[in-house]
Coordinates of C-alpha atoms in Angstrom, one line a residue:
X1 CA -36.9 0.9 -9.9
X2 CA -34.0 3.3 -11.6
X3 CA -30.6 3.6 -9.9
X4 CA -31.3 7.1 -9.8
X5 CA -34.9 6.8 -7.6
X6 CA -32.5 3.8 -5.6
X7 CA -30.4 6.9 -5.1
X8 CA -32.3 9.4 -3.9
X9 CA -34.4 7.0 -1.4
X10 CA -31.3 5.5 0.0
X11 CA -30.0 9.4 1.2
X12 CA -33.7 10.7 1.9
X13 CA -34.2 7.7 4.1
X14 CA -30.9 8.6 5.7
X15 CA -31.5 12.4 6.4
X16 CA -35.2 11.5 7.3
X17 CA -34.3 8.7 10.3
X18 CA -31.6 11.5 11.3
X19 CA -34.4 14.3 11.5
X20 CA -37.4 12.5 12.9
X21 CA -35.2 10.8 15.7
X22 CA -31.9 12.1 17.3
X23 CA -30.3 12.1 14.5
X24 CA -28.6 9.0 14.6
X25 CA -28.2 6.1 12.3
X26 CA -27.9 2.6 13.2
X27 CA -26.3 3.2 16.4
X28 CA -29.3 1.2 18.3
X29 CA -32.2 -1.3 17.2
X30 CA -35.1 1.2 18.8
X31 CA -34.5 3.6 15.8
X32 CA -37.6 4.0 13.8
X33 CA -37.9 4.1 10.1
X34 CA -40.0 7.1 8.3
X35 CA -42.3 6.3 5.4
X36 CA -41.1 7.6 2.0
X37 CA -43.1 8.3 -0.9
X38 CA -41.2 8.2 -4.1
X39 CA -43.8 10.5 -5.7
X40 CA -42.8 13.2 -3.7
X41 CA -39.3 13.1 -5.5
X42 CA -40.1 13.7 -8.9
X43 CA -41.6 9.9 -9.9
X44 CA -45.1 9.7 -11.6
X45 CA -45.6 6.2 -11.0
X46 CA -48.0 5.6 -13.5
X47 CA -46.3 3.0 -14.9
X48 CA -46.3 4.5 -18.4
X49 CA -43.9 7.6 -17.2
X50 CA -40.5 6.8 -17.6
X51 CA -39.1 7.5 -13.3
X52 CA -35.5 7.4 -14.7
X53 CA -35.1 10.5 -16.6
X54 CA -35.3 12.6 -13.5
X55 CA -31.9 13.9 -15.2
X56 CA -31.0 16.4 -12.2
X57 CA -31.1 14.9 -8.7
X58 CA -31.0 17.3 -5.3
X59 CA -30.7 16.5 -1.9
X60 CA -30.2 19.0 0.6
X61 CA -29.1 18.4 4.4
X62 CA -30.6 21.0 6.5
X63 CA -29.0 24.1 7.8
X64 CA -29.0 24.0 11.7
X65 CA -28.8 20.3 12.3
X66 CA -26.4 17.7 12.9
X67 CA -26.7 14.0 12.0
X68 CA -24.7 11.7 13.5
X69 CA -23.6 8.9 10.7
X70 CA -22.0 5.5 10.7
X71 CA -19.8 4.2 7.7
X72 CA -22.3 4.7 4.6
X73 CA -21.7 3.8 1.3
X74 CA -23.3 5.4 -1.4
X75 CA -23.0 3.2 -5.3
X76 CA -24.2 3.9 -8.4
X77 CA -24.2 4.2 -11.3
X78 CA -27.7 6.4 -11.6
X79 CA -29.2 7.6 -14.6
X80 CA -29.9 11.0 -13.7
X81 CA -26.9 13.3 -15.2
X82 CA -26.4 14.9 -12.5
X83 CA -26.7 14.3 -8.5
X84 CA -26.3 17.1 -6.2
X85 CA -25.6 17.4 -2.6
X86 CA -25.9 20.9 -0.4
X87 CA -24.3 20.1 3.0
X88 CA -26.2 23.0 4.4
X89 CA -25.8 21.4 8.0
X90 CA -23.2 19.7 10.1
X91 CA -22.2 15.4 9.4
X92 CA -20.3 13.8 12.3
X93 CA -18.8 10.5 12.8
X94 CA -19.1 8.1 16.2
X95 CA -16.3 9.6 17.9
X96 CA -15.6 6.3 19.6
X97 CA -13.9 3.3 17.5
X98 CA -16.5 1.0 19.3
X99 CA -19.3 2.7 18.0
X100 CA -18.6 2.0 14.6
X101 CA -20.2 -1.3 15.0
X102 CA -16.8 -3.5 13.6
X103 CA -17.3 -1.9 10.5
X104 CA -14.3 -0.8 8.8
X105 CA -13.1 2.2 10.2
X106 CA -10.7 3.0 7.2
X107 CA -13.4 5.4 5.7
X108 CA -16.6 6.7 6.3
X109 CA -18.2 8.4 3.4
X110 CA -18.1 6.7 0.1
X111 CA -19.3 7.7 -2.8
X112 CA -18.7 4.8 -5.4
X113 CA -19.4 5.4 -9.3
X114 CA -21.8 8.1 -8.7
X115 CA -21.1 10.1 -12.3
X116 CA -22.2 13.3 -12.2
X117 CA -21.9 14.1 -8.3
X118 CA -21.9 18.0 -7.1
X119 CA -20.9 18.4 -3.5
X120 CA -21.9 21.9 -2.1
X121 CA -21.5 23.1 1.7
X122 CA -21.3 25.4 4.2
X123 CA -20.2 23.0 7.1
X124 CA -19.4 19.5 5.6
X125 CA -18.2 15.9 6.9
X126 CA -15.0 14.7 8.5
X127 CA -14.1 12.1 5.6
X128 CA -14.9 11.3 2.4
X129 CA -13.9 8.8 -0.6
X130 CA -14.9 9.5 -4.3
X131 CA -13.8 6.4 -6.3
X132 CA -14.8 6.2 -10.1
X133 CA -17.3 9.3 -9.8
X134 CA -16.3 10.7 -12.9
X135 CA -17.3 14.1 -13.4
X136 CA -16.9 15.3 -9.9
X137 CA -17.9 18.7 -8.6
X138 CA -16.7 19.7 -5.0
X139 CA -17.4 23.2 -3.4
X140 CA -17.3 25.1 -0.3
X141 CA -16.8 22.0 1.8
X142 CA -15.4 22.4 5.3
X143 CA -13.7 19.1 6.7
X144 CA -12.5 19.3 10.0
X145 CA -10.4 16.6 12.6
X146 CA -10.4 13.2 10.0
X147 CA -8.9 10.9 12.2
X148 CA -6.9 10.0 8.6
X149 CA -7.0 11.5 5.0
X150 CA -9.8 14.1 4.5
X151 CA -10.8 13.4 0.8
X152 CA -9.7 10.7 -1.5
X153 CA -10.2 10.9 -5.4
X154 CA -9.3 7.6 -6.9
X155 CA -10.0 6.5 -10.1
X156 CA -11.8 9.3 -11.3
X157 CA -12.0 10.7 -14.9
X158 CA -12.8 14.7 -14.6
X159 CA -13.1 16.6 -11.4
X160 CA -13.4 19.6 -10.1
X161 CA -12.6 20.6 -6.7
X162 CA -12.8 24.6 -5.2
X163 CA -12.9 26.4 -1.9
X164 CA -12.3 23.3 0.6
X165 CA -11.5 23.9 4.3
X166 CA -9.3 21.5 5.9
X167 CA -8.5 21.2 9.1
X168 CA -6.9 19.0 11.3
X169 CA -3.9 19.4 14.1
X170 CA -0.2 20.1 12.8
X171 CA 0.5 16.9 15.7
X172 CA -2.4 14.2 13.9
X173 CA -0.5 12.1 11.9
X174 CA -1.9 10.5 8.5
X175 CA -4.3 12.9 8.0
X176 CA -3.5 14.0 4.1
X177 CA -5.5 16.6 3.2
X178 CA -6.3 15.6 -0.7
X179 CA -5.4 12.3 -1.7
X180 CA -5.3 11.8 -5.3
X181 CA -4.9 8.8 -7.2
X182 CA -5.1 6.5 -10.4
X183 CA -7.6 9.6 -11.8
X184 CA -7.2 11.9 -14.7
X185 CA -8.0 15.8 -15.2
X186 CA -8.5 16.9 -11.9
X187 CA -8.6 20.8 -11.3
X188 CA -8.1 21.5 -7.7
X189 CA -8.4 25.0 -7.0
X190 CA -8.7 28.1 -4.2
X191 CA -8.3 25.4 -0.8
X192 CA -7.3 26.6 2.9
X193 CA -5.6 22.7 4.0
X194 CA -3.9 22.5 7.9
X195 CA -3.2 19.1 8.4
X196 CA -0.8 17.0 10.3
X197 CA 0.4 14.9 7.0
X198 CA 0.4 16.2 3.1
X199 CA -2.0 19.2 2.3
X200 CA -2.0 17.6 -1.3
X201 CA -0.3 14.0 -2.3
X202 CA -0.6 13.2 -6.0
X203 CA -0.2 9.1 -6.2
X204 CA 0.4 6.3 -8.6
X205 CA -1.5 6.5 -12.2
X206 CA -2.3 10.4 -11.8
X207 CA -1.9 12.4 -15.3
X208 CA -3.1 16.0 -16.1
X209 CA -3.5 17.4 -12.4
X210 CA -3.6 20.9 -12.5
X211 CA -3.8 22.3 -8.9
X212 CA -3.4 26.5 -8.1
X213 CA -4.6 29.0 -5.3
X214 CA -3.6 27.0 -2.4
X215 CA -2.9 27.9 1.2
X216 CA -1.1 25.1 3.0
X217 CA 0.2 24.9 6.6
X218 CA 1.2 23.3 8.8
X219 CA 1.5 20.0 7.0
X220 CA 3.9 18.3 4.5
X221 CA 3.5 20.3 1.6
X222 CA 2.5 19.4 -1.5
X223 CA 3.5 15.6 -2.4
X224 CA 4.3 14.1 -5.6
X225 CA 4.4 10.4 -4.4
X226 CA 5.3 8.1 -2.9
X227 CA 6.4 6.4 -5.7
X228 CA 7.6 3.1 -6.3
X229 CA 6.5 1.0 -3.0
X230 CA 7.7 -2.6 -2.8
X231 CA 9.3 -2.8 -6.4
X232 CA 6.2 -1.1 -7.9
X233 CA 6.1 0.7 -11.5
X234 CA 4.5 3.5 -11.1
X235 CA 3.6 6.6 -13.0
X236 CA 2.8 10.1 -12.9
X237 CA 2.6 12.9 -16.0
X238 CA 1.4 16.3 -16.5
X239 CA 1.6 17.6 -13.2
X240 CA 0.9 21.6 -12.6
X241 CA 1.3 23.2 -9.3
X242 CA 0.6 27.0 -9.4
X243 CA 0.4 30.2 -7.3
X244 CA 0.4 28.4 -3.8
X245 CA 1.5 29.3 -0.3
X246 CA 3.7 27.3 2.1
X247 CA 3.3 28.4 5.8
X248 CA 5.1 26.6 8.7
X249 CA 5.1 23.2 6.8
X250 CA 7.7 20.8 7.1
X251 CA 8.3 20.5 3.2
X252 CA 7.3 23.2 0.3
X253 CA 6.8 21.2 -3.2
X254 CA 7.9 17.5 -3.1
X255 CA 8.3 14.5 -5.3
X256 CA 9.2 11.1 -3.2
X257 CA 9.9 7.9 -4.6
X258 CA 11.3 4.7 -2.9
X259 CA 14.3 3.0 -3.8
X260 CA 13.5 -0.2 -5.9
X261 CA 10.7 0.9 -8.0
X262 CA 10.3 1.8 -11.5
X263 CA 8.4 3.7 -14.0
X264 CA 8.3 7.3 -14.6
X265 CA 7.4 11.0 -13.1
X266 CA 7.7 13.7 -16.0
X267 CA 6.5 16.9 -17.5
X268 CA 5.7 18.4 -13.7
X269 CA 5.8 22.2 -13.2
X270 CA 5.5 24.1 -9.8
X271 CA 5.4 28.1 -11.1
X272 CA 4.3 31.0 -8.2
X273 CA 5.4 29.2 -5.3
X274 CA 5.7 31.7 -2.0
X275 CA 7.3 30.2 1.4
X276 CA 6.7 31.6 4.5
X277 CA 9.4 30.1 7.1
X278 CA 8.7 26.9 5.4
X279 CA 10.7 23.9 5.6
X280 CA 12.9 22.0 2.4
X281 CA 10.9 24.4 0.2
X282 CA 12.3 21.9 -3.0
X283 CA 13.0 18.8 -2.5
X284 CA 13.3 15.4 -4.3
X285 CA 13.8 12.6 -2.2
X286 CA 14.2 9.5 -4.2
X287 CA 15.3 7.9 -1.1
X288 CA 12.4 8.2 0.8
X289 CA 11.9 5.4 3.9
X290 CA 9.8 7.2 7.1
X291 CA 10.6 4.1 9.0
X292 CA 14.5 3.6 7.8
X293 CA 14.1 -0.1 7.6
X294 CA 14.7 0.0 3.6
X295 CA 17.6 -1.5 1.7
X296 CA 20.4 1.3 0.2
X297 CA 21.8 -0.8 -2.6
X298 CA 18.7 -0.9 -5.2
X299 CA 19.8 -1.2 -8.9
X300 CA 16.7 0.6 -10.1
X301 CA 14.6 3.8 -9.4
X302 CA 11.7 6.0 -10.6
X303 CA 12.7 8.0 -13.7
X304 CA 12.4 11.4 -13.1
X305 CA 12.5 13.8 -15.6
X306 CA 11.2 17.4 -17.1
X307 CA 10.7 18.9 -13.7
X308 CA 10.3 22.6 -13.6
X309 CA 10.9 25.1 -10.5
X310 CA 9.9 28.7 -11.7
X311 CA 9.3 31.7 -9.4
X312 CA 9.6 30.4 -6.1
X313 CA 10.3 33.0 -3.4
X314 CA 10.5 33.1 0.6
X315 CA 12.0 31.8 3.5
X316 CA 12.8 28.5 4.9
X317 CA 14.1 27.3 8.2
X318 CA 16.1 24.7 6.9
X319 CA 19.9 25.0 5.8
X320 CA 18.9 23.1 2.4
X321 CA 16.9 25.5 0.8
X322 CA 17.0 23.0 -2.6
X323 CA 17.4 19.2 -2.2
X324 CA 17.6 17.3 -5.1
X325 CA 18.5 14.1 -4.2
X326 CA 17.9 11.8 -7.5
X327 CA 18.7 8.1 -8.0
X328 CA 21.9 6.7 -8.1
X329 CA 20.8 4.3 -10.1
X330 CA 18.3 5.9 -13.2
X331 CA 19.6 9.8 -13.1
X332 CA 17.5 12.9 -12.8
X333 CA 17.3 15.0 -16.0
X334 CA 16.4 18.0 -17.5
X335 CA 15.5 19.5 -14.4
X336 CA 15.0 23.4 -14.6
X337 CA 15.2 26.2 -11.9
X338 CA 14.4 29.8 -12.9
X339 CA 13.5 33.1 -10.9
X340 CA 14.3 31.3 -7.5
X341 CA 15.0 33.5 -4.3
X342 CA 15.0 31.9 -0.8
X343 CA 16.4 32.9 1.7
X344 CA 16.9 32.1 5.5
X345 CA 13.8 33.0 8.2
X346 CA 17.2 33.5 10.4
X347 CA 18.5 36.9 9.3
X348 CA 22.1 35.3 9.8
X349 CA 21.7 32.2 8.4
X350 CA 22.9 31.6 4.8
X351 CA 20.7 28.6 2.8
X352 CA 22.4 26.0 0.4
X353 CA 21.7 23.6 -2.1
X354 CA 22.1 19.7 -2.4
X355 CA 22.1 17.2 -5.2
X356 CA 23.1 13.7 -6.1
X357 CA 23.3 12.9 -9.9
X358 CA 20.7 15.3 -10.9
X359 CA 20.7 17.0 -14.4
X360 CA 19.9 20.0 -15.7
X361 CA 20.0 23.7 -15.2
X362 CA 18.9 27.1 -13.4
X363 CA 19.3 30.7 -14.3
X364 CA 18.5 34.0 -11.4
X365 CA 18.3 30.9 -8.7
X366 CA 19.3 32.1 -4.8
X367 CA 20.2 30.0 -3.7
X368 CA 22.8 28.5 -6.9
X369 CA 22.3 25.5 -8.0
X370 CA 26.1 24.6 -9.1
X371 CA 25.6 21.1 -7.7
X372 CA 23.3 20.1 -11.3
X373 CA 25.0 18.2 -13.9
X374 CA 25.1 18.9 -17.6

């Protein structure tokens, strides 16, 4: 049988024991299994007919129902170009750790080497994990309470991803948004994201991500990093972040790196940035340590260079309005600040900025940025 018929059985079975039962999978041993027919999926079975070529697959869950799943797995590769899923209805996980059934609880939904995948919703699932589904279309998706990240994209050649809703309380901690990493050409465009952690965190190995038309808040902004864990080398290039919002988060546009690593994060632009009351609106943290148990006297760093902050306006709440705390080791350089006006969300207040051996210049910035070096 094709990869692509294996496919399409696998989620029909899934959506059918939801439908004809309580819409519950695996959750007891009473659960009763629904006779499929492959012919009624596009397969001749005539055994001359090739069933492979089905070249466009579709699976639609149902508007007005909601099916109750446990960790799932979905692997490929499948022959058909193209496999599409309308999330027309509502997914849910076991709200209970114990009902998971000792699987792992560190994601639910994966879709694994599925080339070719279209994701299209009106109410969608809690979690989800894409890793090496090149070609990846994602679209009008609404994600809601992950009890950790809400999408992953790892190791993915081409995606597209549009009109997500993410939601999850400003308190919930861990629970990223967008998680991108070791994947190249990703568009991520026109996303509402509310989290408790980073609406979008760019990773290791990530080159030609070009994200616009974002509305974030709360959460931690939009992350370039971590970088560098544990000695790592790590690297990041060709980084675009365009025409987003900051509301209420607790950082703007980020780049973080730990001491002790090495390798490189260049040619990154943030253009049509707007801040509302938003916390460190631009910062670089290459000292970044949430739990403060890390060691201050590293001799190496992630190399940091060809960085670009261009019309950012707003407010922040913080007296640091521009933080650019580079390496002391491996210098920051050629980094650029033009059409920059923020100013305090406290009529009084007067905003600053802050570097350590970071190079490069700014023109029309408010606040000034005489702390950069030649």
């Amino acid at each position: 049988m094709s990869h692509a018929m294996q496919f399409s059985i696998t989620i029909f079975l899934i959506l059918a024991m939801a439908s004809i039962g309580l819409g519950k999978i695996g959750l007891s041993d009473d659960d009763e299994l629904s006779t499929i027919n492959v012919r009624d999926f596009g397969a001749i079975g005539d055994g001359t007919t090739d069933d492979s070529q089905a070249g466009y697959v579709n699976f639609i869950i149902e508007s007005g129902k909601t099916f109750l799943l446990k960790p799932i797995r979905f692997e490929g590769p499948c022959r058909a170009s193209y496999i599409n899923i309308q999330v027309l209805g509502t997914i849910t996980a076991p709200k209970s750790i114990y009902e998971w059934g000792g699987q792992s609880v560190d994601n639910w939904l994966i879709f694994f080497r599925v080339n070719g995948l279209i994701g299209v919703s009106n109410k969608g699932p809690d979690a989800l994990s894409f890793v090496g589904c090149n070609n990846l279309k994602l679209d009008h998706l609404n994600l809601i309470n992950s009890p950790r990240r809400h999408v992953v994209i790892f190791n993915i050649n081409g995606a597209t991803i549009s009109n997500l809703n993410i939601i999850a309380p400003k308190e919930s901690p861990n629970t990223d948004g967008i998680d991108i990493g070791q994947s190249t050409n990703i568009q991520l465009h026109y996303c509402n994201i509310k989290t408790g952690d980073d609406c979008i965190a760019i990773g290791p190995s990530s080159f030609y991500i070009n994200i616009s038309n974002i509305a974030c808040g709360p959460g931690h902004g939009i992350s370039i990093g971590s970088l560098g864990l544990n000695g790592r080398t790590d690297k990041v290039e060709e980084v675009q972040v365009r025409d987003c919002t900051f509301t209420g988060t607790q950082n703007g546009v980020r780049i973080k790196t730990w001491e002790g690593g090495s390798g490189y994060a260049r040619k990154i632009l943030f253009e049509g940035i707007t801040l509302n009351a938003a916390d460190n609106p631009i910062i670089i943290d290459q000292y970044y340590c949430p739990n403060n148990m890390c060691s201050k006297q590293s001799t190496s760093g992630v190399k940091l260079s060809d960085i670009s902050f261009t019309r950012v306006i707003g407010t922040t709440t913080t007296k640091n309005a521009i933080n650019l705390s580079c390496s002391k080791s491996v210098a920051c350089t050629n980094i650029l600040l033009n059409h920059v006006n923020i100013k305090s969300a406290y009529s009084e207040d007067v905003v600053s900025s802050y570097c350590i051996n970071a190079h490069g210049r700014f023109s029309d910035s408010v606040p000034p940025v005489d702390c950069l070096l030649n």
